[in-house]
DNA sequence: AAAATAGTGTCTTTTAGACAGTATCGG
DNA sequence: CCGATACTGTCTAAAAGACACTATTTT
C-alpha cells in the first residue's frame, strides 16, 4: 500500500492546528432538601462547579481566576477526551470512577482568550454519595454544588454559561426520556422517591398526583417490584420498594408504549 | 482583570497539541427502489461515500487511496468543525446547503496513521434531490450511494467502518424517535409513503399493516391532514395527503402519549 | 384517635389491535 | 369488472385519568 509514501510527503505545517484541546465536565446530582423521618423527600437538581484559583499549580496567575467554572482542562497526548475528562475531574475535585457522557463540542473562535481552543463537554449523573469526598485541588480553590435554578446567575468563566445551559437541557431530557433517574436513587426505591426525582424537571399531573403515579410505576416495563421488600423511610405505612430493570427503552413516537 | 498577565505567562509548549482536527460527514438519504405508477413506494436507506483518489490535489499520493470513505477533511483556522463539515462536503461532493448534526468525536490514538488526529463526525438526513448534483471533486474520485445493509462490506478508510456503524444506529433511532422522517418525504405525503420510510428501519406490525397505520397517522399529534388534498401517485384511488406540524415531540417514558 | 403516606376500587373515556368489509379508480 | 390501494366499521381488550375510599403505622 502507498500509505507510507503518502505519509512521507504529508506536510503537517500546511494546516493550522488548534492551540489546545480540552475537556469540561458537568456533574449533576440531586439532593434531598429536608429529610425528615417518615416523609417522602423533596429534591433539587444540583451541578458541581469549581472556583478557579488565583494562581495555577506553578504559582503563575490563572486564567479567569476567581470565577466559577466547570471542572476540566487540557487533554494529554495519547489520551482521549473522555479519559482526560475523568482525569481532570479526579485532579480538581477528587471525584473519580463515575460514568461520563459526551454531549457537545465547543470550538467557536474566540471562546477562550488563549487562542483556538476546542473543548469537549461531558456530563455525569450521579447519586450524592459519589461526590461525598469532593475537595478542591490543583487549579480549584473551591468545589460547590449549585441548584440549577440559580447557577446561571453566577459569574462563570469562559463560555461555561452556555455549556452549562446546554447541559441542563440535556439532563432534563435524559431524566424523562431514559432511565437515568436510576442514578439519583438507591438500588431499591419507593414510588415517592422516584416521583421526587422526576418532579425536579417536570410538574405534569400524571407524575405529581400520588395515586396516579403509584399505579403507573407498576406498569412501567423498565421497573420491577422488589418482592416482599418494604421500607418505612418515607412514611409510617411500610412502602413497597422497586428497582430498575436493565433494558433498552422503546421510545418510538410512532409505536404504542408497551 | 489578570487575564492579560495570565496569558503572557501561559506556555503553549507545555501541552502537546493534536496533529490535526478534522470533520467527517455521513449523509443519508432514502431512495425509492421501484417507482411504478399507482404503486406505493418501496424504499431503502442509503449513505453517501466517496472513493479516495490516488493522488491528492497537489499530485502527491493520497492516504488510504482507493478506499471508500466518508467525505471530510481538515478544519481550517477560524472555522468551526460544523463549518468545516459543510465546506468539505461541498468541495468533495458538490453537495451544499444541507443541515448537519454532530453525533460523535473520534480521537482514539492510532485511528489515523498520520498522528493524533481528532475527527468530529456529523450526519445529515436529506431527500434525494439535495444530492442530485453530487459529483466527485478534489480528493474524491467517485461519489456513490450505498445501501446501509451492504456498506459495511466495503473496504473502508481509517476507522470509518466504526463511524458509519455508529451513524446508522443514530439514524435508526432518530427516524423512529423524532420527526426527521420528514426530510425523506415531499412536503405533503400519503400514509403509505411515510410507512415506506419507517419500514426501512423497523418491521413492527403497527407500522407494517396498512389499516393500522392508515388510522394511526390521523392520531399522531405532529402530523396533520392537508385538507381536501389528494394524490393518485400511489394508487388509483385518490389518497389523502398529510404534512408534518412543526412541534416539539413529547417522548417521556413516564408520560402517556398525547 | 389523629395525622400522614401509601396505596386500592371503581367508573368513565380513550386508545390499540385485529380483521372484515367497503370505496375508488385505471386498464 | 378485475385488481390494487385506501381506507372505514366494528369488536375486544387494555390503558389512562379522576377521585373516593381503605390500610398501616407512629405519636
Coordinates of C-alpha atoms in Angstrom, one line a residue, chain B:
Chain B
X1 CA -8.5 41.7 35.4
X2 CA -5.5 39.5 35.4
X3 CA -6.2 37.6 32.3
X4 CA -3.6 39.6 30.4
X5 CA -0.9 38.6 32.8
X6 CA -2.0 35.0 32.8
X7 CA -1.9 35.0 29.0
X8 CA 1.6 36.4 29.0
X9 CA 2.8 33.6 31.2
X10 CA 0.8 30.9 29.5
X11 CA 3.2 28.4 28.0
X12 CA 1.6 26.8 24.9
X13 CA 4.5 24.4 24.5
X14 CA 3.7 22.8 27.8
X15 CA 0.8 20.8 26.2
X16 CA 1.1 18.6 23.3
X17 CA -1.3 19.7 20.6
X18 CA -3.2 17.5 18.2
X19 CA -1.6 16.8 14.8
X20 CA -4.9 17.6 13.1
X21 CA -8.5 18.4 13.6
X22 CA -11.0 17.1 11.1
X23 CA -14.6 16.7 10.2
X24 CA -16.4 13.7 8.6
X25 CA -19.9 13.7 7.3
X26 CA -22.3 10.8 6.9
X27 CA -25.1 11.9 4.5
X28 CA -28.1 9.7 4.4
X29 CA -31.0 9.6 2.0
X30 CA -33.7 7.2 1.1
X31 CA -34.3 6.0 -2.5
X32 CA -37.5 4.6 -3.9
X33 CA -36.4 1.3 -5.3
X34 CA -39.0 0.8 -8.0
X35 CA -41.4 3.7 -8.6
X36 CA -44.3 2.3 -10.7
X37 CA -47.4 4.2 -11.4
X38 CA -50.2 3.8 -8.8
X39 CA -47.9 1.9 -6.5
X40 CA -46.8 2.9 -3.0
X41 CA -43.0 3.1 -2.9
X42 CA -40.5 0.6 -1.6
X43 CA -37.7 2.4 0.0
X44 CA -34.1 1.8 1.0
X45 CA -31.8 3.7 3.3
X46 CA -28.6 4.9 1.6
X47 CA -25.4 6.5 2.7
X48 CA -23.2 8.7 0.5
X49 CA -19.5 7.8 0.4
X50 CA -16.5 9.0 -1.7
X51 CA -13.7 6.9 -3.1
X52 CA -10.4 8.5 -2.1
X53 CA -8.4 9.4 -5.1
X54 CA -4.9 8.0 -5.8
X55 CA -3.3 11.5 -5.7
X56 CA -4.2 14.5 -3.7
X57 CA -5.0 17.8 -5.3
X58 CA -1.3 18.6 -5.5
X59 CA -0.3 15.4 -7.2
X60 CA 1.1 13.6 -4.2
X61 CA 0.0 10.0 -3.2
X62 CA -3.1 10.2 -1.0
X63 CA -3.7 8.5 2.3
X64 CA -5.9 5.4 2.2
X65 CA -6.0 5.8 -1.6
X66 CA -8.7 3.9 -3.4
X67 CA -10.7 3.1 -0.3
X68 CA -14.3 4.2 0.3
X69 CA -14.7 6.8 3.0
X70 CA -16.9 9.5 4.5
X71 CA -16.4 12.9 2.9
X72 CA -14.5 15.1 5.3
X73 CA -11.1 16.8 5.9
X74 CA -9.1 19.2 8.0
X75 CA -10.8 22.0 9.9
X76 CA -9.4 25.4 8.8
X77 CA -8.4 28.0 11.3
X78 CA -11.2 30.4 12.3
X79 CA -13.7 27.8 11.2
X80 CA -15.8 25.6 13.4
X81 CA -16.0 21.9 12.9
X82 CA -19.5 22.4 11.7
X83 CA -18.5 24.9 9.1
X84 CA -15.6 22.7 8.0
X85 CA -18.0 19.8 7.5
X86 CA -20.2 21.9 5.3
X87 CA -17.2 23.1 3.3
X88 CA -15.6 19.7 2.8
X89 CA -18.9 18.2 1.8
X90 CA -19.3 21.0 -0.8
X91 CA -15.7 20.6 -2.0
X92 CA -15.6 16.9 -2.3
X93 CA -19.1 16.1 -3.4
X94 CA -20.7 19.3 -4.6
X95 CA -23.5 18.9 -2.1
X96 CA -24.3 22.1 -0.2
X97 CA -26.8 23.9 2.0
X98 CA -27.9 20.9 3.9
X99 CA -28.4 20.7 7.7
X100 CA -25.7 18.7 9.5
X101 CA -25.7 17.4 13.1
X102 CA -22.8 16.4 15.2
X103 CA -23.0 13.0 16.7
X104 CA -19.6 12.0 17.9
X105 CA -15.9 12.6 18.4
X106 CA -13.3 10.1 17.3
X107 CA -10.0 10.7 18.9
X108 CA -8.7 7.2 19.7
X109 CA -4.9 7.3 19.5
X110 CA -3.9 5.4 16.4
X111 CA -7.1 5.9 14.4
X112 CA -5.1 7.8 11.8
X113 CA -1.6 6.8 10.7
X114 CA -0.6 10.5 10.3
X115 CA -0.7 11.1 14.1
X116 CA -3.1 12.3 16.7
X117 CA -6.0 13.4 14.6
X118 CA -9.3 14.2 16.1
X119 CA -12.4 13.9 14.0
X120 CA -15.9 15.3 14.5
X121 CA -18.5 13.1 13.0
X122 CA -21.6 14.7 11.6
X123 CA -24.7 13.2 9.9
X124 CA -27.3 14.6 7.6
X125 CA -30.6 13.4 6.5
X126 CA -31.8 14.7 3.2
X127 CA -34.2 13.9 0.4
X128 CA -32.5 12.6 -2.7
X129 CA -32.9 15.8 -4.7
X130 CA -30.4 17.5 -2.4
X131 CA -27.9 15.1 -3.7
X132 CA -28.8 15.2 -7.4
X133 CA -25.8 17.4 -8.3
X134 CA -23.3 15.2 -6.5
X135 CA -20.1 14.9 -8.3
X136 CA -16.6 13.7 -7.2
X137 CA -14.1 16.6 -6.8
X138 CA -10.9 17.4 -5.0
X139 CA -9.6 14.3 -3.2
X140 CA -12.6 12.2 -4.3
X141 CA -12.5 10.1 -7.5
X142 CA -16.1 8.8 -7.1
X143 CA -19.2 9.6 -5.1
X144 CA -21.7 6.8 -4.6
X145 CA -24.8 5.9 -2.6
X146 CA -24.6 2.6 -0.8
X147 CA -27.4 0.7 0.9
X148 CA -26.8 0.7 4.7
X149 CA -27.4 -3.0 4.6
X150 CA -24.3 -3.5 2.5
X151 CA -22.0 -0.6 3.2
X152 CA -20.0 -2.3 5.9
X153 CA -18.8 -4.9 3.5
X154 CA -16.7 -2.3 1.6
X155 CA -13.1 -1.7 2.2
X156 CA -13.4 1.5 4.2
X157 CA -10.7 4.1 5.1
X158 CA -9.3 4.8 8.6
X159 CA -11.9 3.9 11.3
X160 CA -14.8 4.9 9.1
X161 CA -16.4 1.5 9.5
X162 CA -16.9 2.3 13.2
X163 CA -18.1 5.8 12.5
X164 CA -20.5 4.6 9.8
X165 CA -21.9 1.9 12.1
X166 CA -22.5 4.5 14.8
X167 CA -24.1 6.8 12.3
X168 CA -26.5 4.1 11.2
X169 CA -27.8 3.5 14.7
X170 CA -28.2 7.2 15.3
X171 CA -30.3 7.4 12.2
X172 CA -32.4 4.5 13.1
X173 CA -33.1 6.0 16.5
X174 CA -33.7 9.4 15.0
X175 CA -36.1 8.1 12.4
X176 CA -38.3 6.5 15.0
X177 CA -37.9 8.9 17.9
X178 CA -38.1 12.2 16.1
X179 CA -39.9 13.7 13.1
X180 CA -36.9 13.6 10.8
X181 CA -38.7 11.2 8.5
X182 CA -40.0 14.5 7.2
X183 CA -36.7 15.0 5.5
X184 CA -37.2 12.0 3.3
X185 CA -40.6 12.9 2.2
X186 CA -42.2 15.6 0.0
X187 CA -43.9 18.5 1.9
X188 CA -47.2 16.6 1.5
X189 CA -47.2 12.8 1.6
X190 CA -49.5 9.8 1.9
X191 CA -49.7 7.4 4.8
X192 CA -48.0 4.7 2.6
X193 CA -45.1 7.0 1.8
X194 CA -44.4 7.7 5.5
X195 CA -44.9 4.0 6.1
X196 CA -42.3 3.1 3.5
X197 CA -39.8 5.4 5.1
X198 CA -40.3 3.8 8.6
X199 CA -40.1 0.3 7.2
X200 CA -36.5 1.0 6.2
X201 CA -35.7 0.8 10.0
X202 CA -38.5 -1.3 11.6
X203 CA -41.0 -4.0 10.7
X204 CA -43.3 -3.7 13.6
X205 CA -46.9 -4.7 12.8
X206 CA -48.4 -1.5 13.9
X207 CA -46.5 0.2 11.1
X208 CA -46.4 -2.6 8.6
X209 CA -50.2 -3.2 8.5
X210 CA -51.9 -0.8 6.2
X211 CA -55.2 -0.5 8.1
X212 CA -53.5 0.1 11.4
X213 CA -51.1 2.7 10.1
X214 CA -53.6 4.5 8.0
X215 CA -55.7 5.0 11.1
X216 CA -52.7 5.8 13.3
X217 CA -51.4 8.6 11.2
X218 CA -54.6 10.6 11.9
X219 CA -54.0 10.5 15.6
X220 CA -50.3 11.5 15.6
X221 CA -50.1 15.0 17.1
X222 CA -47.2 16.0 15.0
X223 CA -48.9 15.2 11.6
X224 CA -51.9 17.0 10.2
X225 CA -54.2 16.4 7.2
X226 CA -53.7 18.5 4.1
X227 CA -57.4 19.2 3.9
X228 CA -59.0 18.4 0.6
X229 CA -55.7 17.5 -1.0
X230 CA -55.3 14.1 -2.5
X231 CA -53.0 12.4 -4.9
X232 CA -53.1 9.3 -7.2
X233 CA -49.4 8.8 -7.3
X234 CA -49.6 5.7 -5.0
X235 CA -52.9 4.2 -6.0
X236 CA -55.8 4.5 -8.4
X237 CA -58.0 5.6 -5.5
X238 CA -57.1 9.1 -4.6
X239 CA -55.2 9.2 -1.4
X240 CA -55.3 11.7 1.4
X241 CA -52.2 13.9 1.8
X242 CA -50.6 14.7 5.2
X243 CA -47.9 17.1 6.4
X244 CA -45.8 17.4 9.5
X245 CA -46.7 20.0 12.0
X246 CA -43.8 22.0 13.5
X247 CA -43.7 21.0 17.1
X248 CA -41.6 19.5 19.9
X249 CA -42.4 15.9 20.4
X250 CA -43.1 14.6 23.8
X251 CA -41.0 11.5 24.3
X252 CA -41.1 10.9 28.0
X253 CA -41.1 7.3 29.1
X254 CA -43.1 8.2 32.2
X255 CA -45.9 10.1 30.5
X256 CA -48.7 9.0 28.3
X257 CA -48.5 9.7 24.6
X258 CA -50.9 12.5 23.7

